[in-house]
Tab-separated table of C-alpha atoms and ligand atoms in Angstrom:
chain	number	residue	atom	x	y	z
A	1	UNK	CA	0.000	0.000	0.000
A	2	UNK	CA	1.537	3.351	-1.006
A	3	UNK	CA	1.393	6.326	1.333
A	4	UNK	CA	-1.484	8.781	0.969
A	5	UNK	CA	-0.044	11.741	-0.941
A	6	UNK	CA	-0.722	14.359	1.751
A	7	UNK	CA	-1.627	13.280	5.237
A	8	UNK	CA	-1.055	15.616	8.171
A	9	UNK	CA	-0.511	14.377	11.728
A	10	UNK	CA	0.288	16.409	14.805
A	11	UNK	CA	-0.301	16.354	18.545
A	12	UNK	CA	-0.431	18.447	21.667
A	13	UNK	CA	0.328	17.168	25.172
A	14	UNK	CA	-2.423	17.474	27.769
A	15	UNK	CA	-0.095	18.825	30.433
A	16	UNK	CA	-2.150	21.901	31.386
A	17	UNK	CA	-1.559	25.615	30.787
A	18	UNK	CA	-2.136	25.510	27.034
A	19	UNK	CA	-0.579	28.806	25.942
A	20	UNK	CA	-0.185	31.311	23.162
A	21	UNK	CA	2.938	29.508	21.893
A	22	UNK	CA	0.980	26.266	21.431
A	23	UNK	CA	-1.779	28.270	19.762
A	24	UNK	CA	0.339	30.314	17.325
A	25	UNK	CA	3.082	27.725	16.757
A	26	UNK	CA	0.810	24.726	16.311
A	27	UNK	CA	-2.972	25.022	16.607
A	28	UNK	CA	-3.471	27.908	14.125
A	29	UNK	CA	-1.393	25.913	11.625
A	30	UNK	CA	-3.553	22.830	12.268
A	31	UNK	CA	-6.654	24.881	11.465
A	32	UNK	CA	-5.215	26.280	8.221
A	33	UNK	CA	-4.120	22.852	6.926
A	34	UNK	CA	-7.670	21.489	7.118
A	35	UNK	CA	-8.499	23.274	3.863
A	36	UNK	CA	-5.921	21.401	1.820
A	37	UNK	CA	-5.025	18.181	3.635
A	38	UNK	CA	-6.470	15.124	5.323
A	39	UNK	CA	-5.651	15.928	8.959
A	40	UNK	CA	-5.261	13.838	12.108
A	41	UNK	CA	-4.915	15.774	15.372
A	42	UNK	CA	-4.087	13.913	18.522
A	43	UNK	CA	-4.146	14.720	22.213
A	44	UNK	CA	-0.924	12.919	23.084
A	45	UNK	CA	-1.747	11.658	26.567
A	46	UNK	CA	0.911	8.901	26.502
A	47	UNK	CA	3.540	11.595	25.981
A	48	UNK	CA	2.120	13.560	28.914
A	49	UNK	CA	2.700	10.689	31.354
A	50	UNK	CA	6.440	10.633	30.661
A	51	UNK	CA	6.405	13.065	33.583
A	52	UNK	CA	4.105	12.605	36.601
A	53	UNK	CA	0.499	13.733	36.022
A	54	UNK	CA	-2.111	13.823	38.743
A	55	UNK	CA	-4.784	11.462	37.289
A	56	UNK	CA	-7.841	13.709	37.687
A	57	UNK	CA	-5.877	16.673	36.254
A	58	UNK	CA	-4.786	14.556	33.302
A	59	UNK	CA	-8.393	13.672	32.467
A	60	UNK	CA	-9.363	17.343	32.711
A	61	UNK	CA	-6.404	18.403	30.551
A	62	UNK	CA	-7.217	15.844	27.823
A	63	UNK	CA	-10.679	17.383	27.536
A	64	UNK	CA	-9.217	20.894	27.670
A	65	UNK	CA	-6.858	20.331	24.717
A	66	UNK	CA	-9.732	18.761	22.765
A	67	UNK	CA	-11.910	21.778	23.539
A	68	UNK	CA	-9.082	24.118	22.479
A	69	UNK	CA	-8.742	22.299	19.149
A	70	UNK	CA	-12.442	22.584	18.418
A	71	UNK	CA	-12.849	26.133	19.763
A	72	UNK	CA	-9.931	27.240	17.546
A	73	UNK	CA	-11.662	25.895	14.436
A	74	UNK	CA	-10.620	22.253	14.016
A	75	UNK	CA	-13.561	20.306	12.617
A	76	UNK	CA	-13.753	16.825	14.218
A	77	UNK	CA	-16.344	15.673	11.671
A	78	UNK	CA	-14.229	16.398	8.601
A	79	UNK	CA	-10.905	15.475	10.219
A	80	UNK	CA	-9.823	13.134	13.012
A	81	UNK	CA	-9.477	14.305	16.618
A	82	UNK	CA	-8.744	11.717	19.325
A	83	UNK	CA	-6.557	10.916	22.313
A	84	UNK	CA	-3.499	8.785	21.681
A	85	UNK	CA	-4.035	6.097	24.359
A	86	UNK	CA	-7.279	4.965	22.703
A	87	UNK	CA	-5.386	3.807	19.620
A	88	UNK	CA	-3.146	1.009	20.867
A	89	UNK	CA	-1.123	0.872	17.662
A	90	UNK	CA	0.796	3.984	18.796
A	91	UNK	CA	2.281	2.132	21.766
A	92	UNK	CA	2.872	-1.060	19.783
A	93	UNK	CA	4.735	0.691	16.974
A	94	UNK	CA	6.669	2.749	19.525
A	95	UNK	CA	8.035	-0.485	21.011
A	96	UNK	CA	9.118	-1.675	17.583
A	97	UNK	CA	10.787	1.708	16.980
A	98	UNK	CA	12.539	1.473	20.362
A	99	UNK	CA	14.213	-1.555	18.809
A	100	UNK	CA	15.115	0.346	15.612
A	101	UNK	CA	16.325	3.645	17.125
A	102	UNK	CA	19.856	3.698	18.550
A	103	UNK	CA	20.781	4.854	22.057
A	104	UNK	CA	23.225	7.321	20.514
A	105	UNK	CA	20.424	8.958	18.505
A	106	UNK	CA	18.248	9.456	21.569
A	107	UNK	CA	21.206	10.615	23.657
A	108	UNK	CA	21.547	13.600	21.352
A	109	UNK	CA	17.979	14.865	21.896
A	110	UNK	CA	18.197	18.311	23.436
A	111	UNK	CA	14.623	18.247	24.776
A	112	UNK	CA	15.456	15.215	26.940
A	113	UNK	CA	18.558	16.965	28.248
A	114	UNK	CA	16.536	20.104	29.055
A	115	UNK	CA	13.645	18.250	30.671
A	116	UNK	CA	15.758	15.745	32.607
A	117	UNK	CA	18.163	18.499	33.678
A	118	UNK	CA	20.774	17.505	36.229
A	119	UNK	CA	18.701	14.540	37.394
A	120	UNK	CA	19.011	12.279	34.364
A	121	UNK	CA	19.170	9.155	36.492
A	122	UNK	CA	15.772	10.008	37.932
A	123	UNK	CA	14.056	10.752	34.604
A	124	UNK	CA	11.568	8.122	33.432
A	125	UNK	CA	12.564	5.669	30.708
A	126	UNK	CA	9.491	7.012	28.861
A	127	UNK	CA	10.912	10.541	28.788
A	128	UNK	CA	14.089	9.207	27.181
A	129	UNK	CA	12.164	7.089	24.641
A	130	UNK	CA	9.632	9.874	23.921
A	131	UNK	CA	10.943	10.584	20.372
A	132	UNK	CA	10.387	6.925	19.345
A	133	UNK	CA	6.739	7.236	20.442
A	134	UNK	CA	6.482	10.459	18.466
A	135	UNK	CA	7.850	8.670	15.398
A	136	UNK	CA	5.216	5.953	15.927
A	137	UNK	CA	2.446	8.556	16.249
A	138	UNK	CA	3.317	9.910	12.821
A	139	UNK	CA	4.277	6.747	10.972
A	140	UNK	CA	1.351	4.637	12.222
A	141	UNK	CA	-0.624	6.776	9.739
A	142	UNK	CA	2.132	7.073	7.139
A	143	UNK	CA	1.671	10.798	7.640
A	144	UNK	CA	3.621	12.929	5.194
A	145	UNK	CA	3.463	16.365	6.855
A	146	UNK	CA	3.811	17.358	10.493
A	147	UNK	CA	3.032	20.930	11.577
A	148	UNK	CA	5.057	21.720	14.713
A	149	UNK	CA	6.832	24.560	16.472
A	150	UNK	CA	10.570	25.038	16.041
A	151	UNK	CA	11.300	23.081	19.266
A	152	UNK	CA	10.161	19.811	17.654
A	153	UNK	CA	12.489	19.997	14.640
A	154	UNK	CA	15.067	17.615	16.097
A	155	UNK	CA	12.398	15.024	16.959
A	156	UNK	CA	11.103	15.178	13.393
A	157	UNK	CA	14.607	14.544	12.075
A	158	UNK	CA	14.778	11.487	14.327
A	159	UNK	CA	11.419	10.294	12.973
A	160	UNK	CA	12.883	10.469	9.480
A	161	UNK	CA	15.973	8.538	10.622
A	162	UNK	CA	13.794	5.814	12.164
A	163	UNK	CA	11.629	5.543	9.021
A	164	UNK	CA	14.722	5.335	6.840
A	165	UNK	CA	16.425	2.703	9.009
A	166	UNK	CA	13.268	0.588	9.169
A	167	UNK	CA	12.896	0.754	5.368
A	168	UNK	CA	16.531	-0.327	4.922
A	169	UNK	CA	16.705	-2.947	7.716
A	170	UNK	CA	13.588	-4.692	6.418
A	171	UNK	CA	14.019	-3.959	2.691
A	172	UNK	CA	14.138	-7.648	1.690
A	173	UNK	CA	11.087	-8.545	3.765
A	174	UNK	CA	9.189	-5.473	2.516
A	175	UNK	CA	9.907	-6.564	-1.073
A	176	UNK	CA	9.017	-10.211	-0.435
A	177	UNK	CA	5.603	-9.151	0.878
A	178	UNK	CA	5.085	-6.980	-2.202
A	179	UNK	CA	4.905	-3.724	-0.248
A	180	UNK	CA	6.136	-0.378	-1.565
A	181	UNK	CA	9.898	-0.024	-0.904
A	182	UNK	CA	9.178	3.335	0.768
A	183	UNK	CA	7.302	1.395	3.412
A	184	UNK	CA	7.348	4.392	5.737
A	185	UNK	CA	7.452	7.856	4.108
A	186	UNK	CA	10.007	10.342	5.441
A	187	UNK	CA	7.649	12.970	6.889
A	188	UNK	CA	8.243	16.659	6.295
A	189	UNK	CA	8.122	19.080	9.210
A	190	UNK	CA	5.920	22.110	8.552
A	191	UNK	CA	7.562	24.766	10.685
A	192	UNK	CA	5.866	27.737	9.136
A	193	UNK	CA	4.116	30.943	10.043
A	194	UNK	CA	5.286	34.049	11.836
A	195	UNK	CA	5.420	32.500	15.338
A	196	UNK	CA	7.196	29.162	15.250
A	197	UNK	CA	8.976	29.995	18.511
A	198	UNK	CA	7.054	32.239	20.876
A	199	UNK	CA	9.252	33.242	23.790
A	200	UNK	CA	8.554	33.723	27.499
A	201	UNK	CA	7.130	37.132	28.429
A	202	UNK	CA	9.653	37.270	31.295
A	203	UNK	CA	12.779	36.186	29.422
A	204	UNK	CA	13.222	36.564	25.673
A	205	UNK	CA	15.843	33.810	25.668
A	206	UNK	CA	13.446	31.087	26.921
A	207	UNK	CA	10.547	29.661	24.951
A	208	UNK	CA	7.031	30.161	26.272
A	209	UNK	CA	6.304	26.884	27.993
A	210	UNK	CA	3.554	25.126	29.965
A	211	UNK	CA	6.001	24.056	32.623
A	212	UNK	CA	7.524	27.483	33.344
A	213	UNK	CA	6.908	28.041	37.074
A	214	UNK	CA	5.997	31.692	36.434
A	215	UNK	CA	2.442	32.097	35.151
A	216	UNK	CA	3.437	35.636	34.080
A	217	UNK	CA	5.765	34.059	31.485
A	218	UNK	CA	2.884	32.874	29.309
A	219	UNK	CA	-0.600	33.785	28.146
A	220	UNK	CA	-2.839	30.802	28.765
A	221	UNK	CA	-5.708	30.186	26.381
A	222	UNK	CA	-8.047	30.218	29.372
A	223	UNK	CA	-6.818	33.566	30.787
A	224	UNK	CA	-9.488	36.242	31.134
A	225	UNK	CA	-9.161	39.713	29.598
A	226	UNK	CA	-7.767	41.361	32.747
A	227	UNK	CA	-5.140	38.647	33.192
A	228	UNK	CA	-4.031	38.901	29.554
A	229	UNK	CA	-3.756	42.703	29.841
A	230	UNK	CA	-1.802	42.438	33.119
A	231	UNK	CA	0.654	39.878	31.704
A	232	UNK	CA	1.321	41.988	28.614
A	233	UNK	CA	1.738	45.150	30.722
A	234	UNK	CA	4.279	43.329	32.889
A	235	UNK	CA	6.086	41.704	29.943
A	236	UNK	CA	9.817	42.402	30.017
A	237	UNK	CA	11.049	44.992	27.493
A	238	UNK	CA	14.085	47.223	27.093
A	239	UNK	CA	14.253	51.018	27.542
A	240	UNK	CA	14.622	51.882	23.824
A	241	UNK	CA	11.634	52.857	21.646
A	242	UNK	CA	10.454	50.307	19.065
A	243	UNK	CA	12.597	50.252	15.910
A	244	UNK	CA	11.165	51.230	12.519
A	245	UNK	CA	12.847	48.352	10.670
A	246	UNK	CA	12.984	44.617	11.474
A	247	UNK	CA	16.812	44.781	11.507
A	248	UNK	CA	16.472	46.898	14.646
A	249	UNK	CA	14.991	43.890	16.492
A	250	UNK	CA	18.284	41.992	16.392
A	251	UNK	CA	19.735	41.622	19.905
A	252	UNK	CA	16.427	42.794	21.390
A	253	UNK	CA	14.778	39.412	22.096
A	254	UNK	CA	11.885	40.733	24.198
A	255	UNK	CA	10.950	43.424	21.661
A	256	UNK	CA	11.311	40.881	18.861
A	257	UNK	CA	8.986	38.487	20.690
A	258	UNK	CA	6.223	41.029	21.339
A	259	UNK	CA	6.367	42.302	17.765
A	260	UNK	CA	6.213	38.681	16.559
A	261	UNK	CA	3.170	37.951	18.722
A	262	UNK	CA	1.391	41.117	17.562
A	263	UNK	CA	2.146	40.344	13.895
A	264	UNK	CA	0.995	36.727	14.177
A	265	UNK	CA	-2.244	37.673	15.930
A	266	UNK	CA	-2.944	40.456	13.409
A	267	UNK	CA	-1.997	38.253	10.455
A	268	UNK	CA	0.649	40.646	9.151
A	269	UNK	CA	4.431	40.839	8.849
A	270	UNK	CA	6.743	42.280	11.499
A	271	UNK	CA	7.685	44.989	8.977
A	272	UNK	CA	4.028	46.028	8.729
A	273	UNK	CA	3.750	46.139	12.520
A	274	UNK	CA	6.892	48.273	12.821
A	275	UNK	CA	5.805	50.622	10.056
A	276	UNK	CA	2.973	51.584	12.409
A	277	UNK	CA	4.671	51.414	15.826
A	278	UNK	CA	8.340	52.166	14.949
A	279	UNK	CA	9.760	55.041	17.026
A	280	UNK	CA	6.924	54.720	19.582
A	281	UNK	CA	7.093	53.693	23.227
A	282	UNK	CA	6.253	50.216	24.464
A	283	UNK	CA	3.393	51.485	26.636
A	284	UNK	CA	1.183	52.367	23.667
A	285	UNK	CA	2.206	49.224	21.747
A	286	UNK	CA	1.525	46.986	24.741
A	287	UNK	CA	-1.938	48.506	25.242
A	288	UNK	CA	-2.804	47.730	21.606
A	289	UNK	CA	-1.260	44.255	21.866
A	290	UNK	CA	-3.368	43.518	24.957
A	291	UNK	CA	-6.548	44.594	23.143
A	292	UNK	CA	-5.632	42.502	20.117
A	293	UNK	CA	-4.826	39.420	22.211
A	294	UNK	CA	-8.110	39.742	24.110
A	295	UNK	CA	-10.043	40.209	20.861
A	296	UNK	CA	-8.501	37.053	19.347
A	297	UNK	CA	-8.339	34.799	22.409
A	298	UNK	CA	-11.523	35.637	24.333
A	299	UNK	CA	-13.885	33.981	21.842
A	300	UNK	CA	-11.740	30.815	22.010
A	301	UNK	CA	-11.786	30.809	25.821
A	302	UNK	CA	-15.558	31.349	25.746
A	303	UNK	CA	-16.125	28.476	23.336
A	304	UNK	CA	-13.772	26.226	25.332
A	305	UNK	CA	-15.736	26.791	28.504
A	306	UNK	CA	-19.005	26.114	26.680
A	307	UNK	CA	-17.602	22.813	25.353
A	308	UNK	CA	-16.086	21.830	28.681
A	309	UNK	CA	-19.471	22.169	30.356
A	310	UNK	CA	-20.429	18.954	28.534
A	311	UNK	CA	-17.551	16.489	29.103
A	312	UNK	CA	-19.591	13.532	27.828
A	313	UNK	CA	-19.860	15.212	24.425
A	314	UNK	CA	-16.081	15.744	24.295
A	315	UNK	CA	-15.500	12.098	25.249
A	316	UNK	CA	-17.840	10.997	22.435
A	317	UNK	CA	-15.855	13.081	19.938
A	318	UNK	CA	-12.616	11.457	21.158
A	319	UNK	CA	-14.028	7.911	20.977
A	320	UNK	CA	-15.411	8.484	17.492
A	321	UNK	CA	-12.059	9.951	16.386
A	322	UNK	CA	-10.217	6.974	17.879
A	323	UNK	CA	-12.393	4.536	15.904
A	324	UNK	CA	-11.617	6.389	12.682
A	325	UNK	CA	-7.917	6.597	13.577
A	326	UNK	CA	-7.755	2.829	14.228
A	327	UNK	CA	-9.301	2.172	10.831
A	328	UNK	CA	-6.070	3.682	9.421
A	329	UNK	CA	-3.494	2.308	11.870
A	330	UNK	CA	-4.818	-1.234	12.146
A	331	UNK	CA	-4.023	-2.328	8.534
A	332	UNK	CA	-0.684	-0.496	8.617
A	333	UNK	CA	0.326	-2.338	11.812
A	334	UNK	CA	-0.697	-5.666	10.239
A	335	UNK	CA	1.816	-4.926	7.498
A	336	UNK	CA	4.482	-3.934	10.026
A	337	UNK	CA	4.025	-7.234	11.924
A	338	UNK	CA	4.277	-9.120	8.608
A	339	UNK	CA	7.441	-7.307	7.640
A	340	UNK	CA	9.081	-7.897	11.022
A	341	UNK	CA	8.133	-11.585	10.885
A	342	UNK	CA	5.640	-11.766	13.727
A	343	UNK	CA	2.827	-14.335	13.618
A	344	UNK	CA	-0.645	-12.785	13.872
A	345	UNK	CA	-4.254	-13.856	13.685
A	346	UNK	CA	-5.343	-13.768	10.035
B	1	LIG	N1	6.757	28.584	22.679
B	1	LIG	C1	6.308	27.959	21.600
B	1	LIG	N2	6.273	28.594	20.401
B	1	LIG	C2	5.801	27.968	19.282
B	1	LIG	N3	5.331	26.686	19.294
B	1	LIG	C3	5.356	26.036	20.465
B	1	LIG	N4	4.966	24.794	20.811
B	1	LIG	C4	5.177	24.598	22.139
B	1	LIG	N5	5.715	25.707	22.676
B	1	LIG	C5	5.830	26.621	21.671
B	1	LIG	C6	4.389	23.829	19.884
B	1	LIG	O1	3.133	23.419	20.405
B	1	LIG	C7	2.905	22.060	20.009
B	1	LIG	C8	2.456	21.263	21.181
B	1	LIG	O2	3.483	21.202	22.139
B	1	LIG	P1	3.401	20.142	23.289
B	1	LIG	O3	2.369	20.499	24.236
B	1	LIG	O4	3.217	18.810	22.725
B	1	LIG	O5	4.808	20.128	23.971
B	1	LIG	P2	5.918	21.156	24.216
B	1	LIG	O6	6.542	21.616	22.956
B	1	LIG	O7	6.831	20.495	25.167
B	1	LIG	O8	5.134	22.364	24.892
B	1	LIG	P3	5.612	23.179	26.102
B	1	LIG	O9	4.654	24.262	26.349
B	1	LIG	O10	7.027	23.623	25.957
B	1	LIG	O11	5.463	22.175	27.294
B	1	LIG	P4	6.523	21.827	28.389
B	1	LIG	O12	6.682	23.041	29.216
B	1	LIG	O13	5.843	20.706	29.126
B	1	LIG	O14	7.761	21.411	27.692
B	1	LIG	C9	4.202	21.553	19.387
B	1	LIG	O15	4.070	21.568	17.978
B	1	LIG	C10	5.220	22.561	19.827
B	1	LIG	O16	6.266	22.691	18.878
């Protein structure tokens, strides 16, 4: 079976504090791709548990990411929305990929180093093997395109390495079963748009992140208007006025970040933003940015809370999505078992 020509897969972890970086770097891209591609969007709960999650919070966060997808404009009828643990093929293929990926490859992953920090020995085995599960998420669908933020680029490269090694290691078996020699496609990362790396509001050198202990560092999708305005007012800046040209943003990470956020939310280039605000003070720019952020995010927060009031409906959407997802992964995994040489029920 040849790969579908354009199939998009991506996921978001239900680890709480869904923020503007997740929204601009990933979810808005997910929405746009629906027009042109067959899309599969996953709440990656198995990734979330690579670090400890309080069980009731995890359940709540799975529903919250689902609500954020739908409130942002993802259509679960036309495309597939589900949570990863309901499609067992993800975990099965991940195990097979654990046996294909090399320790040296995983040792180079910067996200593991950052997340494990100085306490590597205490990190879960799952956190180390996380990129093999991500490769399985994508390749269980033979997805060809993966919209992600800049931080996931290295994991996507590893996915391509795993696909390539599998295709080579099992080339003879793939051929003997009559399968396409490109058994797994090498998926392309789609790291596009004006905000592929939204930075912390408190430190322009750190990415905006769910796990940052300071809530002032990020705008959460569920923040109310006053909280958004307060966080933008308190966002770190420098004493200089805004530059008139984009070149003037070099070496000014906080200014660069706020201009990037404004431009992404207003669907315009940084040059267009600076042509209006260049030479002005941050106070006026921040007031307009706060209004813009509230205008764009409040309807999403409102729709999320409406959806979350009916958890049974969200769970039905996830179960239905999982059934449709399994209809794709189940025959692909049958082929994988064949190729590896495993005996299975016919
Ligand atoms: N700051 C960001 N700017 C742009 N894109 C971002 N993404 C995450 N942070 C930014 C993108 O959002 C998608 C979902 O990410 P995730 O939840 O699966 O995991 P993550 O990248 O680990 O997100 P966080 O917020 O940084 O969580 P923690 O703090 O737990 O590590 C991905 O496409 C990601 O690129």
